mmCIF file of C-alpha atoms in Angstrom:
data_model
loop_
_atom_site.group_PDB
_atom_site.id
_atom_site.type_symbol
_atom_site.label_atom_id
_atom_site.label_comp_id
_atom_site.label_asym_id
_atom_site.label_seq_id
_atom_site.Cartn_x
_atom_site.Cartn_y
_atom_site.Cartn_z
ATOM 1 C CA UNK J 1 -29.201 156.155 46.598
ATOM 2 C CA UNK J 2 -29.361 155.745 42.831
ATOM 3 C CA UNK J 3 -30.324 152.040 43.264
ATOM 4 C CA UNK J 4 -33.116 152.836 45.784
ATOM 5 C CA UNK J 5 -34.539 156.164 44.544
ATOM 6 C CA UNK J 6 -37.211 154.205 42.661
ATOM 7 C CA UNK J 7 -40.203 152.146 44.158
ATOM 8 C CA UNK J 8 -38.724 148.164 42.886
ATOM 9 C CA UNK J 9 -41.932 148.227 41.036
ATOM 10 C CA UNK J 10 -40.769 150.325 38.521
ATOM 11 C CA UNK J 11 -37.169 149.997 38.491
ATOM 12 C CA UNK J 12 -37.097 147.786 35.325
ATOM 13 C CA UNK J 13 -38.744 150.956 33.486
ATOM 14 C CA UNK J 14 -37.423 153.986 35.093
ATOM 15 C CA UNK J 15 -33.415 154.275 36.384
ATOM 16 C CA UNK J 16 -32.601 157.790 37.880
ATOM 17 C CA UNK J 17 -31.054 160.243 34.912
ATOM 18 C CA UNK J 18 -31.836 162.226 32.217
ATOM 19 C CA UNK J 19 -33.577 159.775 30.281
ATOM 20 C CA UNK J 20 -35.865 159.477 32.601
ATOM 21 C CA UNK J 21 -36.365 162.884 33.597
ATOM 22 C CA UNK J 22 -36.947 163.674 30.077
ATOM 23 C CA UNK J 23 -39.267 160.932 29.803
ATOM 24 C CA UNK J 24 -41.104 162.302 32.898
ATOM 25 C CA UNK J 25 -41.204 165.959 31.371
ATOM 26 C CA UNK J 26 -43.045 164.861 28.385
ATOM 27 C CA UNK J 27 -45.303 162.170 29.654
ATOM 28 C CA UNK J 28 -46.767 165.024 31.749
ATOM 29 C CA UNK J 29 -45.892 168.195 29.884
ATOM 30 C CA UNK J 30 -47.357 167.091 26.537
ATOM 31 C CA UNK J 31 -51.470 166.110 27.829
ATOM 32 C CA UNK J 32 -50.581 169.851 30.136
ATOM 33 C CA UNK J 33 -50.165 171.908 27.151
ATOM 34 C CA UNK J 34 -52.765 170.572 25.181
ATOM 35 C CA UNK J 35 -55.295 170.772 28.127
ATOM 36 C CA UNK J 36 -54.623 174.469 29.266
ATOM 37 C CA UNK J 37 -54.855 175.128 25.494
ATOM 38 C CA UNK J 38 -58.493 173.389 25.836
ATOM 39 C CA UNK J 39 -59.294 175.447 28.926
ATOM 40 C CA UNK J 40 -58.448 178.427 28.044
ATOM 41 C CA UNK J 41 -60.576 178.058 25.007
ATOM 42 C CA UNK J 42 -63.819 176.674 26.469
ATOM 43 C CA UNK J 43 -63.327 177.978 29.576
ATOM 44 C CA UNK J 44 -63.357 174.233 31.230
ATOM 45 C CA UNK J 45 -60.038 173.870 33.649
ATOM 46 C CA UNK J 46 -60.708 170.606 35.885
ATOM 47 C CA UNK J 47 -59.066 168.483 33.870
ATOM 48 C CA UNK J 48 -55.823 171.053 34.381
ATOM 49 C CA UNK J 49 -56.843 170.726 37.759
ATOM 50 C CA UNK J 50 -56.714 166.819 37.738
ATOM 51 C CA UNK J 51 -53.457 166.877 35.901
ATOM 52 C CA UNK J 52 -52.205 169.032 38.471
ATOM 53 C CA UNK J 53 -53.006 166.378 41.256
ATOM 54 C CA UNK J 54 -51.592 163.580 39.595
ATOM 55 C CA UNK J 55 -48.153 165.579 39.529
ATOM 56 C CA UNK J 56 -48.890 165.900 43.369
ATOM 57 C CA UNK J 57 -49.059 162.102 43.892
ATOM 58 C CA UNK J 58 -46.934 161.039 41.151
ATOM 59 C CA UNK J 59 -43.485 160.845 43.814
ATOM 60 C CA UNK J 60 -45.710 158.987 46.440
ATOM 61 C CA UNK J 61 -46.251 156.681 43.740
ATOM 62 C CA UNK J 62 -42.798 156.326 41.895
ATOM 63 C CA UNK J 63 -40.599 157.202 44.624
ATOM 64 C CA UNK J 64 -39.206 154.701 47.062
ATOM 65 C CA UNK J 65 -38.637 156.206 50.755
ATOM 66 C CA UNK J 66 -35.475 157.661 49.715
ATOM 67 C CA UNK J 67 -36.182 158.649 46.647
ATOM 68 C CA UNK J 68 -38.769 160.839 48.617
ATOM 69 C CA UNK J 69 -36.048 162.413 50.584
ATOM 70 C CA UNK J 70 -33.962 162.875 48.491
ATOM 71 C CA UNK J 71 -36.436 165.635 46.222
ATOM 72 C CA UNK J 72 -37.009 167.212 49.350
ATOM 73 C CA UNK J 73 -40.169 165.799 51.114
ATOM 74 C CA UNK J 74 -38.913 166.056 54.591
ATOM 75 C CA UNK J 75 -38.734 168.934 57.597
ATOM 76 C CA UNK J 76 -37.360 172.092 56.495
ATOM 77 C CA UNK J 77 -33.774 173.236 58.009
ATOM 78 C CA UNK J 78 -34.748 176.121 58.635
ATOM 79 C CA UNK J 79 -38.451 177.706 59.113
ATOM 80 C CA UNK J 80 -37.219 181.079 58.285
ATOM 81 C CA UNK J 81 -36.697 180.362 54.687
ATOM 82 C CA UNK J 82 -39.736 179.225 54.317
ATOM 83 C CA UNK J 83 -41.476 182.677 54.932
ATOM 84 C CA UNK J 84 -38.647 184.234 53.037
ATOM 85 C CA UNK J 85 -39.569 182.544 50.445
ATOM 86 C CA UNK J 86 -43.347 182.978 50.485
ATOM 87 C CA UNK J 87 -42.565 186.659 50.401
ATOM 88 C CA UNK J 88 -40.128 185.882 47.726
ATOM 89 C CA UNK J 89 -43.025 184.796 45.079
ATOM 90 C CA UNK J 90 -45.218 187.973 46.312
ATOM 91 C CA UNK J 91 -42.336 190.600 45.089
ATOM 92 C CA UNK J 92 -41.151 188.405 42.004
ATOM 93 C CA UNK J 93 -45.001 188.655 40.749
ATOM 94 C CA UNK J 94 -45.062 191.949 41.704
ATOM 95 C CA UNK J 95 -41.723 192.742 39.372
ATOM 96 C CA UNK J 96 -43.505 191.121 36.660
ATOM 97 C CA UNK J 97 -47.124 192.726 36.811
ATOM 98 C CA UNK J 98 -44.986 196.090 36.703
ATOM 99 C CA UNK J 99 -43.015 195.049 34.120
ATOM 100 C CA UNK J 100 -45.828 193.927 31.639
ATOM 101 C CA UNK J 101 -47.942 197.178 32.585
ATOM 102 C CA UNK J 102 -45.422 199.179 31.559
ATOM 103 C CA UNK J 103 -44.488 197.908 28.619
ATOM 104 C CA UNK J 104 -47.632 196.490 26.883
ATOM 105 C CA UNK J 105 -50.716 198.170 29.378
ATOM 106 C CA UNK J 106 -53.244 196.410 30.047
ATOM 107 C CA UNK J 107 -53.472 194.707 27.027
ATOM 108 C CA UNK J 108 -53.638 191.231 25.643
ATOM 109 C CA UNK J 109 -50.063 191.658 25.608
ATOM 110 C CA UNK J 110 -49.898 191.806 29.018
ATOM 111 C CA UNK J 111 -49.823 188.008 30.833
ATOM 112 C CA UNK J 112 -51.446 188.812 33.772
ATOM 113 C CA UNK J 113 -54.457 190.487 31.454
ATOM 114 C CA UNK J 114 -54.550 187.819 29.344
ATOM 115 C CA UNK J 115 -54.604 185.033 32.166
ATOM 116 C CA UNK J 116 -57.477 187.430 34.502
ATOM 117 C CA UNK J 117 -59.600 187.087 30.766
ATOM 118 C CA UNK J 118 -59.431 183.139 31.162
ATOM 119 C CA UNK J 119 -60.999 183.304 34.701
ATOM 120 C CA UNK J 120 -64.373 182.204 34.196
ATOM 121 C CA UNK J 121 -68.099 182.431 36.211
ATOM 122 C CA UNK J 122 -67.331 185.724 37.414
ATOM 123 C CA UNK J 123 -69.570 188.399 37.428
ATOM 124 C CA UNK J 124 -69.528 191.891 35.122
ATOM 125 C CA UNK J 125 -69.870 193.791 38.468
ATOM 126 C CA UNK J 126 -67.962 193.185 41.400
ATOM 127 C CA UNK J 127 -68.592 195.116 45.015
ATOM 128 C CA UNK J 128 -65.766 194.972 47.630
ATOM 129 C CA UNK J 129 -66.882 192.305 49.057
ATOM 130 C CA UNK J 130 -67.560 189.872 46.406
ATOM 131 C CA UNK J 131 -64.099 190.993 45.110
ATOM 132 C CA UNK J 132 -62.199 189.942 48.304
ATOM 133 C CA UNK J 133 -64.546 186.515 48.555
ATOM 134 C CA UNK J 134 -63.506 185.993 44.561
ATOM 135 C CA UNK J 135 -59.574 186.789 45.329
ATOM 136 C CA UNK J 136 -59.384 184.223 48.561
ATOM 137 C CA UNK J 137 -61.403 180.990 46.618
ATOM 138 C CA UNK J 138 -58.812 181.660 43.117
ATOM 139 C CA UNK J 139 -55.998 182.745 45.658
ATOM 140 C CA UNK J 140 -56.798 179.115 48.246
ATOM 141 C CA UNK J 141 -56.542 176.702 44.669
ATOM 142 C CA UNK J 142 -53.919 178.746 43.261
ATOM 143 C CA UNK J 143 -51.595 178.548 46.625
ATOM 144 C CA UNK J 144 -52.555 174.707 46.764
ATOM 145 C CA UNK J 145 -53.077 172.508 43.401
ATOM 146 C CA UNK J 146 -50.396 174.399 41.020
ATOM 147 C CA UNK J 147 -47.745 174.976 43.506
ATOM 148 C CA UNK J 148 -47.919 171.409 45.570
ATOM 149 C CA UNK J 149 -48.216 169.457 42.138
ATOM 150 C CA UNK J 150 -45.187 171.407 40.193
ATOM 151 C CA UNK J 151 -42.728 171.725 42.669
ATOM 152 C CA UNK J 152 -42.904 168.331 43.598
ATOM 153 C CA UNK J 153 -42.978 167.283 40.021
ATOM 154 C CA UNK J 154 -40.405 169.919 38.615
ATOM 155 C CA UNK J 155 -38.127 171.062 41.842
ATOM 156 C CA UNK J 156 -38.514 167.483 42.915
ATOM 157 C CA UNK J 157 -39.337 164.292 40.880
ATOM 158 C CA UNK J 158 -37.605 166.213 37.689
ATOM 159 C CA UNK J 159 -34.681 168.267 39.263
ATOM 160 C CA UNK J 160 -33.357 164.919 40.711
ATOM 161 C CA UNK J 161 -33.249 163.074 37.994
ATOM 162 C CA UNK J 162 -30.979 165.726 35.920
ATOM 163 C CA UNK J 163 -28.800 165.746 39.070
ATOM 164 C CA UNK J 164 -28.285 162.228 38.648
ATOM 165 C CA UNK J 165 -26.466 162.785 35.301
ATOM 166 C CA UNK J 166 -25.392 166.679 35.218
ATOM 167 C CA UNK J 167 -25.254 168.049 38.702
ATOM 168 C CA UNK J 168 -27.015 170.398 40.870
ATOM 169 C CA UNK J 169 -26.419 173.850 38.768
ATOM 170 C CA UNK J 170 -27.463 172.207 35.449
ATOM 171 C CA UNK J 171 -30.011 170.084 36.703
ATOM 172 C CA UNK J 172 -32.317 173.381 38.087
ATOM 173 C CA UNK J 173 -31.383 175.320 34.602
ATOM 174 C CA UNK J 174 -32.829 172.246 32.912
ATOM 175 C CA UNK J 175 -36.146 171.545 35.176
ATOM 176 C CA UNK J 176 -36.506 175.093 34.824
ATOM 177 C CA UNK J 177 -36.328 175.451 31.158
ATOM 178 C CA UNK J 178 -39.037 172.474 31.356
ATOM 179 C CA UNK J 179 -41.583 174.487 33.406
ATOM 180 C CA UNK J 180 -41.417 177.901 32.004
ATOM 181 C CA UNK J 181 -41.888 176.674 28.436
ATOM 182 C CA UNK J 182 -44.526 174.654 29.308
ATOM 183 C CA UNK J 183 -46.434 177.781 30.651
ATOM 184 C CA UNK J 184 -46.488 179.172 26.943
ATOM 185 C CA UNK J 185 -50.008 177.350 26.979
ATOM 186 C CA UNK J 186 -50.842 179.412 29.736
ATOM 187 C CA UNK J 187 -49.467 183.174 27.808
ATOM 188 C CA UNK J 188 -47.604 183.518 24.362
ATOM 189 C CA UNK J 189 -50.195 181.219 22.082
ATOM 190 C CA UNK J 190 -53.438 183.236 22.895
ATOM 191 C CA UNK J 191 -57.060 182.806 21.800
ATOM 192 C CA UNK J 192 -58.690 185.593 21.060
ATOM 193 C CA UNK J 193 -61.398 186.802 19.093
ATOM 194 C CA UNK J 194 -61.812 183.337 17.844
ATOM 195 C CA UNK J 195 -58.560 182.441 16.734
ATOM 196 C CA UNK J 196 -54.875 181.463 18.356
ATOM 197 C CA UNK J 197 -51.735 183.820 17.960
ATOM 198 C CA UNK J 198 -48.365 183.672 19.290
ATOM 199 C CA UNK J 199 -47.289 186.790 20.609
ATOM 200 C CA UNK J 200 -43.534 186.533 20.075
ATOM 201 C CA UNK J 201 -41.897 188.842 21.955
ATOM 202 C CA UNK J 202 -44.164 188.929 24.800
ATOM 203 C CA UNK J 203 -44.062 185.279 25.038
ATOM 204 C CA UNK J 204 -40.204 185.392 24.971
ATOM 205 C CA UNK J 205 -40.288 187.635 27.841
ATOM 206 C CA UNK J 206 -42.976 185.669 29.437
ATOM 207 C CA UNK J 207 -40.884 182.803 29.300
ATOM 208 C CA UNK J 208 -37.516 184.357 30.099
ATOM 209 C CA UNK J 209 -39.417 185.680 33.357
ATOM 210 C CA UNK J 210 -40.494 182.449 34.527
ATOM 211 C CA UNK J 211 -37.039 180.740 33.849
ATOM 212 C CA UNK J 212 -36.054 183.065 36.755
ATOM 213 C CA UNK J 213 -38.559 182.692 39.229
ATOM 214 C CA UNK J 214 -37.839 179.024 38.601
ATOM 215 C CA UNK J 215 -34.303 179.414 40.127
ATOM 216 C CA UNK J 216 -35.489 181.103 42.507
ATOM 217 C CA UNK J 217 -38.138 178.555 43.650
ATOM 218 C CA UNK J 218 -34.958 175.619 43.103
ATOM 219 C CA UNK J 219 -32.866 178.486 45.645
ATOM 220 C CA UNK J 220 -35.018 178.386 48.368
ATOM 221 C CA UNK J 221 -35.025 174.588 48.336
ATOM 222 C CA UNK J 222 -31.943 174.711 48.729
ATOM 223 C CA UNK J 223 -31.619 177.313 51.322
ATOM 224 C CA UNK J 224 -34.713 175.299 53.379
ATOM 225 C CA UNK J 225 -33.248 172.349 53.208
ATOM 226 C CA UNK J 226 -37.183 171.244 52.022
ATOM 227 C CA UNK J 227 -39.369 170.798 48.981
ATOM 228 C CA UNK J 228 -41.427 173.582 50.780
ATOM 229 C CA UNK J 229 -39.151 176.250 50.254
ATOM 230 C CA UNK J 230 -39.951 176.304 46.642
ATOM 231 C CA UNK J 231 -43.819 175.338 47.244
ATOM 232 C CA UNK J 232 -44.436 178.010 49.331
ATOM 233 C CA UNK J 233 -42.470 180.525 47.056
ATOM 234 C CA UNK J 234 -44.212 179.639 44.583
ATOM 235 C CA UNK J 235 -47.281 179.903 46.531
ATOM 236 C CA UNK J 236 -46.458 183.350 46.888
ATOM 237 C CA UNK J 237 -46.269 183.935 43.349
ATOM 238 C CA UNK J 238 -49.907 182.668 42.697
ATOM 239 C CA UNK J 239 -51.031 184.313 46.055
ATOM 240 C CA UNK J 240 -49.734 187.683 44.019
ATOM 241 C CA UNK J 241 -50.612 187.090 40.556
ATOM 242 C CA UNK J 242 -54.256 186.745 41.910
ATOM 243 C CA UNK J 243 -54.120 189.918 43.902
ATOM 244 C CA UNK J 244 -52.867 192.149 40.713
ATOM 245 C CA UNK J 245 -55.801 190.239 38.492
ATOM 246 C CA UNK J 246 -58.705 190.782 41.046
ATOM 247 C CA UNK J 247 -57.561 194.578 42.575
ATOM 248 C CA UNK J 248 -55.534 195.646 39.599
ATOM 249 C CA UNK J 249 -57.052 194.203 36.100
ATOM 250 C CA UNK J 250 -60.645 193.330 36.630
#
């Protein structure tokens, strides 16, 4: 599998491992952070969007067929974990949003608060309705380009390539240490009033949070037998996050 898990195009550059999963990491995690910095500055996010795609297609364009399988783009084992897992994300966003509010409010403080303030083109005033239309557009790109692109890339195209060289256990601590610092573009340096801040400890928490919903999504891979287990978990998260931030924050 080692030998094959590349397309031959790129198997003079890129041999299965740590180096190149750390390669990987920072070829896409470096232009990420910067760009989410950008966005939530000038309120301007299709370029995050973009990025996000190009982690959706970069397997189907570095993998070989096996090399496919073998991060988990195939038929789940078993359909039930897939729901599970959905459900999964819902309660794991719903542990954090209670977490934050009780210890920082709703303040900037607060990573759900600060994330609703970098939704942008909404209106002051919201009735029921245009709430619930809001919720469902943010809530259909948040269950599709975020969760499709970074499981595939992290859970996936990443994960394996640790496995390669450390094994299964170390290999999901390590893809998800990659992801959850990453998201300190997204909460712990904030821009507010004009100028950026890093909010220490709740970044740390932040962080610390997201390192465990990362196993999580990595579990119910593994338990699915399918990349899909930890999509659609992490679907679920997004699905929730956007709930709290439209019927909770705004």
């Amino acid at each position: 599998m080692q030998a094959n898990f590349y397309r031959p195009f790129w198997q003079h550059v890129l041999h299965p491992g740590w180096r190149a999963g750390l390669f990987l990491v920072l070829f896409w995690s470096i232009p990420r952070f910067w760009l989410v910095l950008w966005a939530n500055q000038t309120g301007s996010y299709q370029y995050v969007s973009l990025l996000f795609l190009s982690m959706w297609i970069a397997p189907f364009v570095l993998l070989s067929r096996e090399g496919r399988k073998a991060i988990g783009i195939r038929r789940s084992r078993n359909y039930g974990w897939l729901f599970a897992g959905l459900i999964a994300g819902i309660v794991y966003c719903a542990l954090m949003f209670g977490l934050s509010r009780q210890v920082y409010g709703l303040t900037e403080s607060n990573w759900l608060f600060y994330i609703s303030g970098t939704y942008s083109n909404l209106p002051a005033e919201m009735d029921a309705n245009a709430r619930l239309a809001f919720f469902l557009i943010f809530a259909g790109i948040g269950m599709t380009f975020s969760p499709i692109g970074e499981e595939l890339f992290y859970r996936g195209l990443i994960h394996e390539n640790f496995k390669f060289s450390f094994g299964q256990s170390t290999a999901s601590l390590l893809d998800s240490l990659a992801f959850s610092v990453v998201h300190l573009a997204h909460f712990g340096l904030v821009y507010s009033a004009g100028s950026w801040k890093f909010l220490f400890a709740p970044a740390l928490l932040w962080v610390a949070a997201l390192f465990g919903l990362c196993l999580l999504f990595s579990w119910f891979r593994q338990r699915s037998g399918s990349i899909l287990g930890a999509i659609l978990a992490h679907a679920g998260f997004n699905v929730g996050m956007n709930y709290f931030i439209f019927y909770h924050i705004l």
